[in-house]
mmCIF file of N, CA and C in Angstrom:
data_model
loop_
_atom_site.group_PDB
_atom_site.id
_atom_site.type_symbol
_atom_site.label_atom_id
_atom_site.label_comp_id
_atom_site.label_asym_id
_atom_site.label_seq_id
_atom_site.Cartn_x
_atom_site.Cartn_y
_atom_site.Cartn_z
ATOM 1 N N UNK A 1 -73.638 25.429 -56.713
ATOM 2 C CA UNK A 1 -72.597 25.945 -57.575
ATOM 3 C C UNK A 1 -71.252 25.297 -57.249
ATOM 4 N N UNK A 2 -70.969 25.078 -55.985
ATOM 5 C CA UNK A 2 -69.706 24.486 -55.586
ATOM 6 C C UNK A 2 -69.586 23.059 -56.098
ATOM 7 N N UNK A 3 -70.650 22.251 -55.966
ATOM 8 C CA UNK A 3 -70.626 20.880 -56.465
ATOM 9 C C UNK A 3 -70.441 20.836 -57.973
ATOM 10 N N UNK A 4 -71.093 21.741 -58.667
ATOM 11 C CA UNK A 4 -70.968 21.799 -60.124
ATOM 12 C C UNK A 4 -69.533 22.134 -60.519
ATOM 13 N N UNK A 5 -68.907 23.055 -59.832
ATOM 14 C CA UNK A 5 -67.526 23.436 -60.128
ATOM 15 C C UNK A 5 -66.590 22.261 -59.859
ATOM 16 N N UNK A 6 -66.808 21.517 -58.781
ATOM 17 C CA UNK A 6 -65.983 20.339 -58.476
ATOM 18 C C UNK A 6 -66.122 19.279 -59.566
ATOM 19 N N UNK A 7 -67.351 19.074 -60.043
ATOM 20 C CA UNK A 7 -67.567 18.114 -61.125
ATOM 21 C C UNK A 7 -66.860 18.553 -62.401
ATOM 22 N N UNK A 8 -66.916 19.841 -62.691
ATOM 23 C CA UNK A 8 -66.248 20.370 -63.880
ATOM 24 C C UNK A 8 -64.743 20.193 -63.775
ATOM 25 N N UNK A 9 -64.180 20.473 -62.630
ATOM 26 C CA UNK A 9 -62.739 20.303 -62.415
ATOM 27 C C UNK A 9 -62.360 18.834 -62.545
ATOM 28 N N UNK A 10 -63.159 17.958 -61.962
ATOM 29 C CA UNK A 10 -62.875 16.523 -62.049
ATOM 30 C C UNK A 10 -62.969 16.038 -63.491
ATOM 31 N N UNK A 11 -63.954 16.513 -64.231
ATOM 32 C CA UNK A 11 -64.119 16.099 -65.628
ATOM 33 C C UNK A 11 -62.945 16.576 -66.481
ATOM 34 N N UNK A 12 -62.445 17.762 -66.212
ATOM 35 C CA UNK A 12 -61.302 18.284 -66.969
ATOM 36 C C UNK A 12 -60.014 17.554 -66.608
ATOM 37 N N UNK A 13 -59.888 17.141 -65.382
ATOM 38 C CA UNK A 13 -58.664 16.465 -64.931
ATOM 39 C C UNK A 13 -58.645 14.991 -65.300
ATOM 40 N N UNK A 14 -59.803 14.407 -65.579
ATOM 41 C CA UNK A 14 -59.872 12.980 -65.879
ATOM 42 C C UNK A 14 -58.950 12.555 -67.018
ATOM 43 N N UNK A 15 -58.938 13.252 -68.179
ATOM 44 C CA UNK A 15 -58.034 12.821 -69.253
ATOM 45 C C UNK A 15 -56.567 12.843 -68.837
ATOM 46 N N UNK A 16 -56.214 13.713 -67.935
ATOM 47 C CA UNK A 16 -54.820 13.773 -67.479
ATOM 48 C C UNK A 16 -54.452 12.527 -66.697
ATOM 49 N N UNK A 17 -55.380 12.011 -65.932
ATOM 50 C CA UNK A 17 -55.097 10.821 -65.138
ATOM 51 C C UNK A 17 -55.150 9.544 -65.951
ATOM 52 N N UNK A 18 -55.891 9.541 -67.045
ATOM 53 C CA UNK A 18 -56.042 8.350 -67.867
ATOM 54 C C UNK A 18 -54.887 8.204 -68.849
ATOM 55 N N UNK A 19 -54.403 9.294 -69.374
ATOM 56 C CA UNK A 19 -53.335 9.243 -70.377
ATOM 57 C C UNK A 19 -52.041 8.744 -69.751
ATOM 58 N N UNK A 20 -51.337 7.894 -70.503
ATOM 59 C CA UNK A 20 -50.046 7.401 -70.031
ATOM 60 C C UNK A 20 -49.003 8.492 -70.182
ATOM 61 N N UNK A 21 -48.120 8.609 -69.220
ATOM 62 C CA UNK A 21 -47.042 9.565 -69.384
ATOM 63 C C UNK A 21 -46.058 9.053 -70.429
ATOM 64 N N UNK A 22 -45.544 9.956 -71.259
ATOM 65 C CA UNK A 22 -44.560 9.562 -72.271
ATOM 66 C C UNK A 22 -43.209 9.349 -71.601
ATOM 67 N N UNK A 23 -42.517 8.305 -72.032
ATOM 68 C CA UNK A 23 -41.169 8.063 -71.548
ATOM 69 C C UNK A 23 -40.184 8.737 -72.484
ATOM 70 N N UNK A 24 -38.936 8.839 -72.074
ATOM 71 C CA UNK A 24 -37.931 9.593 -72.824
ATOM 72 C C UNK A 24 -37.768 9.116 -74.259
ATOM 73 N N UNK A 25 -37.967 7.844 -74.527
ATOM 74 C CA UNK A 25 -37.738 7.310 -75.870
ATOM 75 C C UNK A 25 -39.030 7.028 -76.619
ATOM 76 N N UNK A 26 -40.150 7.527 -76.151
ATOM 77 C CA UNK A 26 -41.435 7.337 -76.811
ATOM 78 C C UNK A 26 -41.878 8.632 -77.452
ATOM 79 N N UNK A 27 -42.400 8.498 -78.663
ATOM 80 C CA UNK A 27 -42.932 9.648 -79.381
ATOM 81 C C UNK A 27 -44.244 9.205 -80.014
ATOM 82 N N UNK A 28 -45.189 10.124 -80.133
ATOM 83 C CA UNK A 28 -46.516 9.752 -80.599
ATOM 84 C C UNK A 28 -46.971 10.620 -81.760
ATOM 85 N N UNK A 29 -47.576 9.973 -82.760
ATOM 86 C CA UNK A 29 -48.344 10.689 -83.771
ATOM 87 C C UNK A 29 -49.803 10.495 -83.377
ATOM 88 N N UNK A 30 -50.697 11.012 -84.161
ATOM 89 C CA UNK A 30 -52.112 10.813 -83.855
ATOM 90 C C UNK A 30 -52.550 9.374 -84.135
ATOM 91 N N UNK A 31 -51.693 8.587 -84.828
ATOM 92 C CA UNK A 31 -52.065 7.236 -85.228
ATOM 93 C C UNK A 31 -51.261 6.125 -84.568
ATOM 94 N N UNK A 32 -50.069 6.444 -84.022
ATOM 95 C CA UNK A 32 -49.195 5.371 -83.553
ATOM 96 C C UNK A 32 -48.147 5.888 -82.578
ATOM 97 N N UNK A 33 -47.427 4.917 -81.984
ATOM 98 C CA UNK A 33 -46.307 5.242 -81.089
ATOM 99 C C UNK A 33 -45.010 4.862 -81.792
ATOM 100 N N UNK A 34 -44.011 5.716 -81.650
ATOM 101 C CA UNK A 34 -42.661 5.473 -82.161
ATOM 102 C C UNK A 34 -41.786 5.253 -80.935
ATOM 103 N N UNK A 35 -41.125 4.109 -80.881
ATOM 104 C CA UNK A 35 -40.340 3.783 -79.707
ATOM 105 C C UNK A 35 -38.868 3.709 -80.042
ATOM 106 N N UNK A 36 -38.090 4.515 -79.372
ATOM 107 C CA UNK A 36 -36.637 4.518 -79.337
ATOM 108 C C UNK A 36 -35.935 4.496 -80.699
ATOM 109 N N UNK A 37 -35.991 5.599 -81.457
ATOM 110 C CA UNK A 37 -35.165 5.680 -82.664
ATOM 111 C C UNK A 37 -33.690 5.720 -82.260
ATOM 112 N N UNK A 38 -32.880 4.821 -82.832
ATOM 113 C CA UNK A 38 -31.472 4.759 -82.454
ATOM 114 C C UNK A 38 -30.603 4.368 -83.641
ATOM 115 N N UNK A 39 -29.328 4.646 -83.492
ATOM 116 C CA UNK A 39 -28.321 4.251 -84.460
ATOM 117 C C UNK A 39 -27.039 3.929 -83.709
ATOM 118 N N UNK A 40 -26.090 3.363 -84.409
ATOM 119 C CA UNK A 40 -24.767 3.104 -83.837
ATOM 120 C C UNK A 40 -23.850 4.283 -84.117
ATOM 121 N N UNK A 41 -22.824 4.407 -83.314
ATOM 122 C CA UNK A 41 -21.786 5.404 -83.577
ATOM 123 C C UNK A 41 -21.112 5.048 -84.895
ATOM 124 N N UNK A 42 -20.621 6.054 -85.588
ATOM 125 C CA UNK A 42 -19.988 5.830 -86.887
ATOM 126 C C UNK A 42 -18.525 6.262 -86.860
ATOM 127 N N UNK A 43 -17.786 5.734 -87.813
ATOM 128 C CA UNK A 43 -16.405 6.181 -87.996
ATOM 129 C C UNK A 43 -16.413 7.583 -88.591
ATOM 130 N N UNK A 44 -15.298 8.241 -88.520
ATOM 131 C CA UNK A 44 -15.173 9.610 -89.035
ATOM 132 C C UNK A 44 -15.480 9.672 -90.531
ATOM 133 N N UNK A 45 -15.095 8.658 -91.283
ATOM 134 C CA UNK A 45 -15.268 8.676 -92.739
ATOM 135 C C UNK A 45 -16.568 8.015 -93.219
ATOM 136 N N UNK A 46 -17.448 7.633 -92.322
ATOM 137 C CA UNK A 46 -18.705 6.974 -92.707
ATOM 138 C C UNK A 46 -19.626 7.963 -93.418
ATOM 139 N N UNK A 47 -20.322 7.476 -94.439
ATOM 140 C CA UNK A 47 -21.283 8.345 -95.115
ATOM 141 C C UNK A 47 -22.728 7.851 -94.967
ATOM 142 N N UNK A 48 -22.915 6.691 -94.312
ATOM 143 C CA UNK A 48 -24.262 6.178 -94.039
ATOM 144 C C UNK A 48 -24.344 5.658 -92.605
ATOM 145 N N UNK A 49 -25.567 5.520 -92.115
ATOM 146 C CA UNK A 49 -25.813 4.940 -90.791
ATOM 147 C C UNK A 49 -27.192 4.296 -90.796
ATOM 148 N N UNK A 50 -27.319 3.148 -90.153
ATOM 149 C CA UNK A 50 -28.598 2.450 -90.036
ATOM 150 C C UNK A 50 -29.393 3.035 -88.869
ATOM 151 N N UNK A 51 -30.681 3.224 -89.087
ATOM 152 C CA UNK A 51 -31.573 3.735 -88.039
ATOM 153 C C UNK A 51 -32.621 2.673 -87.748
ATOM 154 N N UNK A 52 -32.775 2.354 -86.473
ATOM 155 C CA UNK A 52 -33.734 1.352 -86.022
ATOM 156 C C UNK A 52 -34.733 1.990 -85.064
ATOM 157 N N UNK A 53 -35.913 1.413 -84.980
ATOM 158 C CA UNK A 53 -36.957 1.872 -84.054
ATOM 159 C C UNK A 53 -38.114 0.905 -84.144
ATOM 160 N N UNK A 54 -39.113 1.111 -83.317
ATOM 161 C CA UNK A 54 -40.312 0.282 -83.354
ATOM 162 C C UNK A 54 -41.540 1.177 -83.458
ATOM 163 N N UNK A 55 -42.507 0.725 -84.259
ATOM 164 C CA UNK A 55 -43.807 1.381 -84.360
ATOM 165 C C UNK A 55 -44.823 0.416 -83.768
ATOM 166 N N UNK A 56 -45.612 0.891 -82.816
ATOM 167 C CA UNK A 56 -46.657 0.053 -82.244
ATOM 168 C C UNK A 56 -47.837 0.915 -81.848
ATOM 169 N N UNK A 57 -48.818 0.298 -81.206
ATOM 170 C CA UNK A 57 -50.061 0.982 -80.856
ATOM 171 C C UNK A 57 -50.638 1.698 -82.075
ATOM 172 N N UNK A 58 -50.614 1.011 -83.214
ATOM 173 C CA UNK A 58 -51.049 1.589 -84.491
ATOM 174 C C UNK A 58 -52.574 1.554 -84.557
ATOM 175 N N UNK A 59 -53.185 2.704 -84.402
ATOM 176 C CA UNK A 59 -54.643 2.814 -84.395
ATOM 177 C C UNK A 59 -55.221 3.044 -85.792
ATOM 178 N N UNK A 60 -54.361 3.475 -86.722
ATOM 179 C CA UNK A 60 -54.796 3.705 -88.092
ATOM 180 C C UNK A 60 -53.607 3.477 -89.015
ATOM 181 N N UNK A 61 -53.828 2.767 -90.112
ATOM 182 C CA UNK A 61 -52.750 2.532 -91.077
ATOM 183 C C UNK A 61 -52.208 3.867 -91.573
ATOM 184 N N UNK A 62 -50.898 3.954 -91.647
ATOM 185 C CA UNK A 62 -50.241 5.176 -92.122
ATOM 186 C C UNK A 62 -48.980 4.772 -92.868
ATOM 187 N N UNK A 63 -48.324 5.728 -93.468
ATOM 188 C CA UNK A 63 -47.115 5.467 -94.239
ATOM 189 C C UNK A 63 -46.062 6.514 -93.874
ATOM 190 N N UNK A 64 -44.855 6.040 -93.518
ATOM 191 C CA UNK A 64 -43.724 6.928 -93.282
ATOM 192 C C UNK A 64 -43.188 7.327 -94.645
ATOM 193 N N UNK A 65 -43.214 8.615 -94.955
ATOM 194 C CA UNK A 65 -42.814 9.078 -96.283
ATOM 195 C C UNK A 65 -41.607 10.016 -96.262
ATOM 196 N N UNK A 66 -41.140 10.370 -95.080
ATOM 197 C CA UNK A 66 -40.000 11.271 -95.029
ATOM 198 C C UNK A 66 -39.290 11.231 -93.699
ATOM 199 N N UNK A 67 -38.036 11.631 -93.726
ATOM 200 C CA UNK A 67 -37.199 11.689 -92.531
ATOM 201 C C UNK A 67 -36.267 12.874 -92.708
ATOM 202 N N UNK A 68 -36.190 13.718 -91.695
ATOM 203 C CA UNK A 68 -35.317 14.882 -91.745
ATOM 204 C C UNK A 68 -34.493 14.950 -90.471
ATOM 205 N N UNK A 69 -33.199 15.180 -90.627
ATOM 206 C CA UNK A 69 -32.301 15.332 -89.486
ATOM 207 C C UNK A 69 -31.113 16.179 -89.938
ATOM 208 N N UNK A 70 -30.566 16.992 -89.049
ATOM 209 C CA UNK A 70 -29.407 17.799 -89.441
ATOM 210 C C UNK A 70 -28.130 16.983 -89.657
ATOM 211 N N UNK A 71 -28.123 15.704 -89.287
ATOM 212 C CA UNK A 71 -26.899 14.911 -89.418
ATOM 213 C C UNK A 71 -26.801 14.181 -90.750
ATOM 214 N N UNK A 72 -27.831 14.263 -91.599
ATOM 215 C CA UNK A 72 -27.786 13.566 -92.886
ATOM 216 C C UNK A 72 -28.539 14.362 -93.948
ATOM 217 N N UNK A 73 -28.121 14.169 -95.194
ATOM 218 C CA UNK A 73 -28.773 14.865 -96.301
ATOM 219 C C UNK A 73 -30.061 14.178 -96.743
ATOM 220 N N UNK A 74 -30.226 12.908 -96.396
ATOM 221 C CA UNK A 74 -31.420 12.184 -96.805
ATOM 222 C C UNK A 74 -31.491 10.835 -96.134
ATOM 223 N N UNK A 75 -32.480 10.052 -96.573
ATOM 224 C CA UNK A 75 -32.663 8.709 -96.009
ATOM 225 C C UNK A 75 -33.378 7.843 -97.017
ATOM 226 N N UNK A 76 -33.217 6.529 -96.844
ATOM 227 C CA UNK A 76 -33.930 5.565 -97.677
ATOM 228 C C UNK A 76 -34.290 4.354 -96.838
ATOM 229 N N UNK A 77 -35.216 3.566 -97.371
ATOM 230 C CA UNK A 77 -35.634 2.331 -96.738
ATOM 231 C C UNK A 77 -34.781 1.200 -97.297
ATOM 232 N N UNK A 78 -34.200 0.383 -96.415
ATOM 233 C CA UNK A 78 -33.306 -0.702 -96.811
ATOM 234 C C UNK A 78 -33.759 -1.977 -96.113
ATOM 235 N N UNK A 79 -33.618 -3.094 -96.806
ATOM 236 C CA UNK A 79 -33.945 -4.365 -96.183
ATOM 237 C C UNK A 79 -33.859 -5.506 -97.162
ATOM 238 N N UNK A 80 -33.965 -6.716 -96.646
ATOM 239 C CA UNK A 80 -33.909 -7.898 -97.498
ATOM 240 C C UNK A 80 -34.996 -7.853 -98.574
ATOM 241 N N UNK A 81 -34.587 -8.079 -99.810
ATOM 242 C CA UNK A 81 -35.537 -8.102 -100.914
ATOM 243 C C UNK A 81 -35.939 -6.749 -101.455
ATOM 244 N N UNK A 82 -35.451 -5.662 -100.867
ATOM 245 C CA UNK A 82 -35.781 -4.330 -101.367
ATOM 246 C C UNK A 82 -34.688 -3.856 -102.323
ATOM 247 N N UNK A 83 -35.070 -3.227 -103.429
ATOM 248 C CA UNK A 83 -34.050 -2.669 -104.321
ATOM 249 C C UNK A 83 -33.353 -1.491 -103.649
ATOM 250 N N UNK A 84 -32.093 -1.292 -103.957
ATOM 251 C CA UNK A 84 -31.313 -0.193 -103.368
ATOM 252 C C UNK A 84 -31.626 1.106 -104.102
ATOM 253 N N UNK A 85 -32.792 1.641 -103.858
ATOM 254 C CA UNK A 85 -33.193 2.893 -104.493
ATOM 255 C C UNK A 85 -33.373 3.960 -103.430
ATOM 256 N N UNK A 86 -33.166 5.179 -103.823
ATOM 257 C CA UNK A 86 -33.381 6.280 -102.889
ATOM 258 C C UNK A 86 -34.882 6.444 -102.679
ATOM 259 N N UNK A 87 -35.239 6.874 -101.521
ATOM 260 C CA UNK A 87 -36.642 7.122 -101.255
ATOM 261 C C UNK A 87 -37.117 6.426 -100.005
ATOM 262 N N UNK A 88 -38.270 6.853 -99.571
ATOM 263 C CA UNK A 88 -38.803 6.341 -98.325
ATOM 264 C C UNK A 88 -40.315 6.230 -98.447
ATOM 265 N N UNK A 89 -40.817 5.011 -98.298
ATOM 266 C CA UNK A 89 -42.245 4.750 -98.303
ATOM 267 C C UNK A 89 -42.454 3.465 -97.507
ATOM 268 N N UNK A 90 -42.750 3.627 -96.218
ATOM 269 C CA UNK A 90 -42.879 2.486 -95.315
ATOM 270 C C UNK A 90 -44.311 2.402 -94.802
ATOM 271 N N UNK A 91 -45.013 1.342 -95.208
ATOM 272 C CA UNK A 91 -46.393 1.131 -94.776
ATOM 273 C C UNK A 91 -46.407 0.557 -93.365
ATOM 274 N N UNK A 92 -47.202 1.165 -92.498
ATOM 275 C CA UNK A 92 -47.354 0.716 -91.112
ATOM 276 C C UNK A 92 -48.842 0.424 -90.924
ATOM 277 N N UNK A 93 -49.170 -0.856 -90.781
ATOM 278 C CA UNK A 93 -50.570 -1.296 -90.777
ATOM 279 C C UNK A 93 -51.223 -1.211 -89.390
ATOM 280 N N UNK A 94 -52.488 -0.850 -89.400
ATOM 281 C CA UNK A 94 -53.293 -0.768 -88.186
ATOM 282 C C UNK A 94 -53.264 -2.097 -87.443
ATOM 283 N N UNK A 95 -53.079 -2.007 -86.124
ATOM 284 C CA UNK A 95 -53.123 -3.178 -85.272
ATOM 285 C C UNK A 95 -51.860 -4.015 -85.265
ATOM 286 N N UNK A 96 -50.874 -3.659 -86.070
ATOM 287 C CA UNK A 96 -49.636 -4.427 -86.131
ATOM 288 C C UNK A 96 -48.488 -3.648 -85.494
ATOM 289 N N UNK A 97 -47.456 -4.384 -85.122
ATOM 290 C CA UNK A 97 -46.224 -3.791 -84.608
ATOM 291 C C UNK A 97 -45.156 -3.983 -85.680
ATOM 292 N N UNK A 98 -44.364 -2.961 -85.933
ATOM 293 C CA UNK A 98 -43.308 -3.031 -86.935
ATOM 294 C C UNK A 98 -42.005 -2.591 -86.288
ATOM 295 N N UNK A 99 -41.007 -3.471 -86.311
ATOM 296 C CA UNK A 99 -39.709 -3.163 -85.721
ATOM 297 C C UNK A 99 -38.666 -3.085 -86.818
ATOM 298 N N UNK A 100 -37.959 -1.975 -86.874
ATOM 299 C CA UNK A 100 -36.855 -1.798 -87.809
ATOM 300 C C UNK A 100 -35.581 -2.223 -87.106
ATOM 301 N N UNK A 101 -34.838 -3.170 -87.705
ATOM 302 C CA UNK A 101 -33.645 -3.729 -87.084
ATOM 303 C C UNK A 101 -32.441 -3.603 -88.018
ATOM 304 N N UNK A 102 -31.258 -3.689 -87.446
ATOM 305 C CA UNK A 102 -30.035 -3.581 -88.250
ATOM 306 C C UNK A 102 -29.939 -4.653 -89.325
ATOM 307 N N UNK A 103 -30.352 -5.888 -88.990
ATOM 308 C CA UNK A 103 -30.210 -6.999 -89.927
ATOM 309 C C UNK A 103 -31.422 -7.201 -90.815
ATOM 310 N N UNK A 104 -32.491 -6.469 -90.561
ATOM 311 C CA UNK A 104 -33.708 -6.601 -91.356
ATOM 312 C C UNK A 104 -34.053 -5.266 -91.997
ATOM 313 N N UNK A 105 -35.319 -5.002 -92.036
ATOM 314 C CA UNK A 105 -35.810 -3.738 -92.573
ATOM 315 C C UNK A 105 -35.359 -2.600 -91.663
ATOM 316 N N UNK A 106 -34.787 -1.550 -92.248
ATOM 317 C CA UNK A 106 -34.356 -0.387 -91.461
ATOM 318 C C UNK A 106 -34.265 0.847 -92.362
ATOM 319 N N UNK A 107 -34.065 1.982 -91.744
ATOM 320 C CA UNK A 107 -33.833 3.224 -92.474
ATOM 321 C C UNK A 107 -32.332 3.440 -92.546
ATOM 322 N N UNK A 108 -31.881 4.048 -93.628
ATOM 323 C CA UNK A 108 -30.460 4.335 -93.767
ATOM 324 C C UNK A 108 -30.288 5.822 -94.005
ATOM 325 N N UNK A 109 -29.534 6.469 -93.122
ATOM 326 C CA UNK A 109 -29.195 7.872 -93.309
ATOM 327 C C UNK A 109 -28.145 7.961 -94.401
ATOM 328 N N UNK A 110 -28.298 8.919 -95.302
ATOM 329 C CA UNK A 110 -27.387 9.082 -96.424
ATOM 330 C C UNK A 110 -26.609 10.382 -96.308
ATOM 331 N N UNK A 111 -25.375 10.364 -96.762
ATOM 332 C CA UNK A 111 -24.515 11.543 -96.787
ATOM 333 C C UNK A 111 -24.437 12.200 -95.400
ATOM 334 N N UNK A 112 -23.894 11.442 -94.451
ATOM 335 C CA UNK A 112 -23.757 11.964 -93.087
ATOM 336 C C UNK A 112 -22.964 13.267 -93.091
ATOM 337 N N UNK A 113 -23.420 14.199 -92.299
ATOM 338 C CA UNK A 113 -22.797 15.511 -92.213
ATOM 339 C C UNK A 113 -21.710 15.579 -91.142
ATOM 340 N N UNK A 114 -21.681 14.575 -90.265
ATOM 341 C CA UNK A 114 -20.707 14.524 -89.177
ATOM 342 C C UNK A 114 -20.681 13.103 -88.621
ATOM 343 N N UNK A 115 -19.606 12.746 -87.929
ATOM 344 C CA UNK A 115 -19.583 11.429 -87.275
ATOM 345 C C UNK A 115 -20.626 11.386 -86.155
ATOM 346 N N UNK A 116 -21.212 10.231 -85.942
ATOM 347 C CA UNK A 116 -22.189 10.053 -84.871
ATOM 348 C C UNK A 116 -21.478 9.400 -83.698
ATOM 349 N N UNK A 117 -21.485 10.074 -82.559
ATOM 350 C CA UNK A 117 -20.744 9.612 -81.387
ATOM 351 C C UNK A 117 -21.692 9.076 -80.320
ATOM 352 N N UNK A 118 -21.258 8.013 -79.630
ATOM 353 C CA UNK A 118 -22.051 7.393 -78.577
ATOM 354 C C UNK A 118 -22.457 8.444 -77.543
ATOM 355 N N UNK A 119 -23.710 8.372 -77.132
ATOM 356 C CA UNK A 119 -24.211 9.281 -76.105
ATOM 357 C C UNK A 119 -24.838 10.551 -76.650
ATOM 358 N N UNK A 120 -24.673 10.811 -77.935
ATOM 359 C CA UNK A 120 -25.261 12.014 -78.528
ATOM 360 C C UNK A 120 -26.702 11.745 -78.934
ATOM 361 N N UNK A 121 -27.450 12.799 -79.079
ATOM 362 C CA UNK A 121 -28.834 12.726 -79.520
ATOM 363 C C UNK A 121 -29.058 13.864 -80.506
ATOM 364 N N UNK A 122 -29.800 13.585 -81.575
ATOM 365 C CA UNK A 122 -30.019 14.578 -82.623
ATOM 366 C C UNK A 122 -31.499 14.676 -82.955
ATOM 367 N N UNK A 123 -31.950 15.846 -83.386
ATOM 368 C CA UNK A 123 -33.348 15.971 -83.810
ATOM 369 C C UNK A 123 -33.621 15.046 -84.998
ATOM 370 N N UNK A 124 -34.788 14.441 -84.984
ATOM 371 C CA UNK A 124 -35.206 13.541 -86.058
ATOM 372 C C UNK A 124 -36.689 13.775 -86.295
ATOM 373 N N UNK A 125 -37.018 14.279 -87.457
ATOM 374 C CA UNK A 125 -38.419 14.515 -87.812
ATOM 375 C C UNK A 125 -38.863 13.392 -88.749
ATOM 376 N N UNK A 126 -39.891 12.665 -88.324
ATOM 377 C CA UNK A 126 -40.483 11.620 -89.149
ATOM 378 C C UNK A 126 -41.757 12.181 -89.755
ATOM 379 N N UNK A 127 -41.906 12.036 -91.068
ATOM 380 C CA UNK A 127 -43.062 12.586 -91.763
ATOM 381 C C UNK A 127 -43.957 11.433 -92.230
ATOM 382 N N UNK A 128 -45.202 11.462 -91.765
ATOM 383 C CA UNK A 128 -46.178 10.435 -92.107
ATOM 384 C C UNK A 128 -47.184 10.984 -93.098
ATOM 385 N N UNK A 129 -47.653 10.119 -93.977
ATOM 386 C CA UNK A 129 -48.603 10.508 -95.019
ATOM 387 C C UNK A 129 -49.885 11.099 -94.428
ATOM 388 N N UNK A 130 -50.455 10.445 -93.428
ATOM 389 C CA UNK A 130 -51.715 10.921 -92.844
ATOM 390 C C UNK A 130 -51.508 11.764 -91.590
ATOM 391 N N UNK A 131 -50.667 11.310 -90.693
ATOM 392 C CA UNK A 131 -50.502 11.985 -89.399
ATOM 393 C C UNK A 131 -49.619 13.224 -89.481
ATOM 394 N N UNK A 132 -48.853 13.385 -90.561
ATOM 395 C CA UNK A 132 -47.978 14.547 -90.693
ATOM 396 C C UNK A 132 -46.663 14.332 -89.951
ATOM 397 N N UNK A 133 -45.932 15.425 -89.682
ATOM 398 C CA UNK A 133 -44.612 15.297 -89.057
ATOM 399 C C UNK A 133 -44.676 15.044 -87.551
ATOM 400 N N UNK A 134 -43.708 14.260 -87.068
ATOM 401 C CA UNK A 134 -43.556 13.999 -85.642
ATOM 402 C C UNK A 134 -42.103 14.279 -85.278
ATOM 403 N N UNK A 135 -41.895 15.142 -84.297
ATOM 404 C CA UNK A 135 -40.553 15.472 -83.836
ATOM 405 C C UNK A 135 -40.099 14.409 -82.845
ATOM 406 N N UNK A 136 -38.987 13.762 -83.138
ATOM 407 C CA UNK A 136 -38.439 12.741 -82.255
ATOM 408 C C UNK A 136 -36.960 13.058 -82.025
ATOM 409 N N UNK A 137 -36.266 12.154 -81.380
ATOM 410 C CA UNK A 137 -34.824 12.292 -81.168
ATOM 411 C C UNK A 137 -34.149 10.992 -81.589
ATOM 412 N N UNK A 138 -33.049 11.127 -82.310
ATOM 413 C CA UNK A 138 -32.257 9.987 -82.727
ATOM 414 C C UNK A 138 -31.108 9.831 -81.729
ATOM 415 N N UNK A 139 -31.104 8.708 -81.023
ATOM 416 C CA UNK A 139 -30.062 8.443 -80.033
ATOM 417 C C UNK A 139 -28.951 7.612 -80.640
ATOM 418 N N UNK A 140 -27.721 7.990 -80.359
ATOM 419 C CA UNK A 140 -26.565 7.199 -80.775
ATOM 420 C C UNK A 140 -26.203 6.333 -79.563
ATOM 421 N N UNK A 141 -26.613 5.054 -79.647
ATOM 422 C CA UNK A 141 -26.567 4.193 -78.477
ATOM 423 C C UNK A 141 -25.361 3.295 -78.369
ATOM 424 N N UNK A 142 -24.833 2.823 -79.473
ATOM 425 C CA UNK A 142 -23.813 1.781 -79.422
ATOM 426 C C UNK A 142 -22.656 2.123 -80.342
ATOM 427 N N UNK A 143 -21.508 1.571 -80.033
ATOM 428 C CA UNK A 143 -20.372 1.707 -80.932
ATOM 429 C C UNK A 143 -20.590 0.806 -82.124
ATOM 430 N N UNK A 144 -20.169 1.266 -83.271
ATOM 431 C CA UNK A 144 -20.287 0.478 -84.489
ATOM 432 C C UNK A 144 -19.285 -0.658 -84.512
ATOM 433 N N UNK A 145 -19.464 -1.590 -85.452
ATOM 434 C CA UNK A 145 -18.528 -2.710 -85.561
ATOM 435 C C UNK A 145 -17.129 -2.221 -85.907
ATOM 436 N N UNK A 146 -16.149 -2.911 -85.395
ATOM 437 C CA UNK A 146 -14.764 -2.518 -85.648
ATOM 438 C C UNK A 146 -14.254 -3.107 -86.928
#
């Protein structure tokens, strides 16, 4: 009985030892990893802000279809060659890494509710078509351009 109990304890503890610990800027859905959602600090009168992050370890294709945060009324997908329309539909393909950057494809927060100050962090819920919502944090990392 004692050996059986030890085996059971070891079997239950095994997944804990195999799983990677999450770092402060990593968030996971059932399909992928979201790494370091961030934005720049904004001026007091700013009404938009660019949001950048990376999606990797994509085990199943999914689509980002929504973004919710108390600091903005909405969000849209912006990038080279994309029409300036409201809405969010970002395909994230299995096995690929997708990085959202300031100068390329990125998310844009619309109708900011307050200035974003360096060092602050805000709740950010990303909604995926298949995996559902993922609670993350939006970090304000850098000062905006002068």
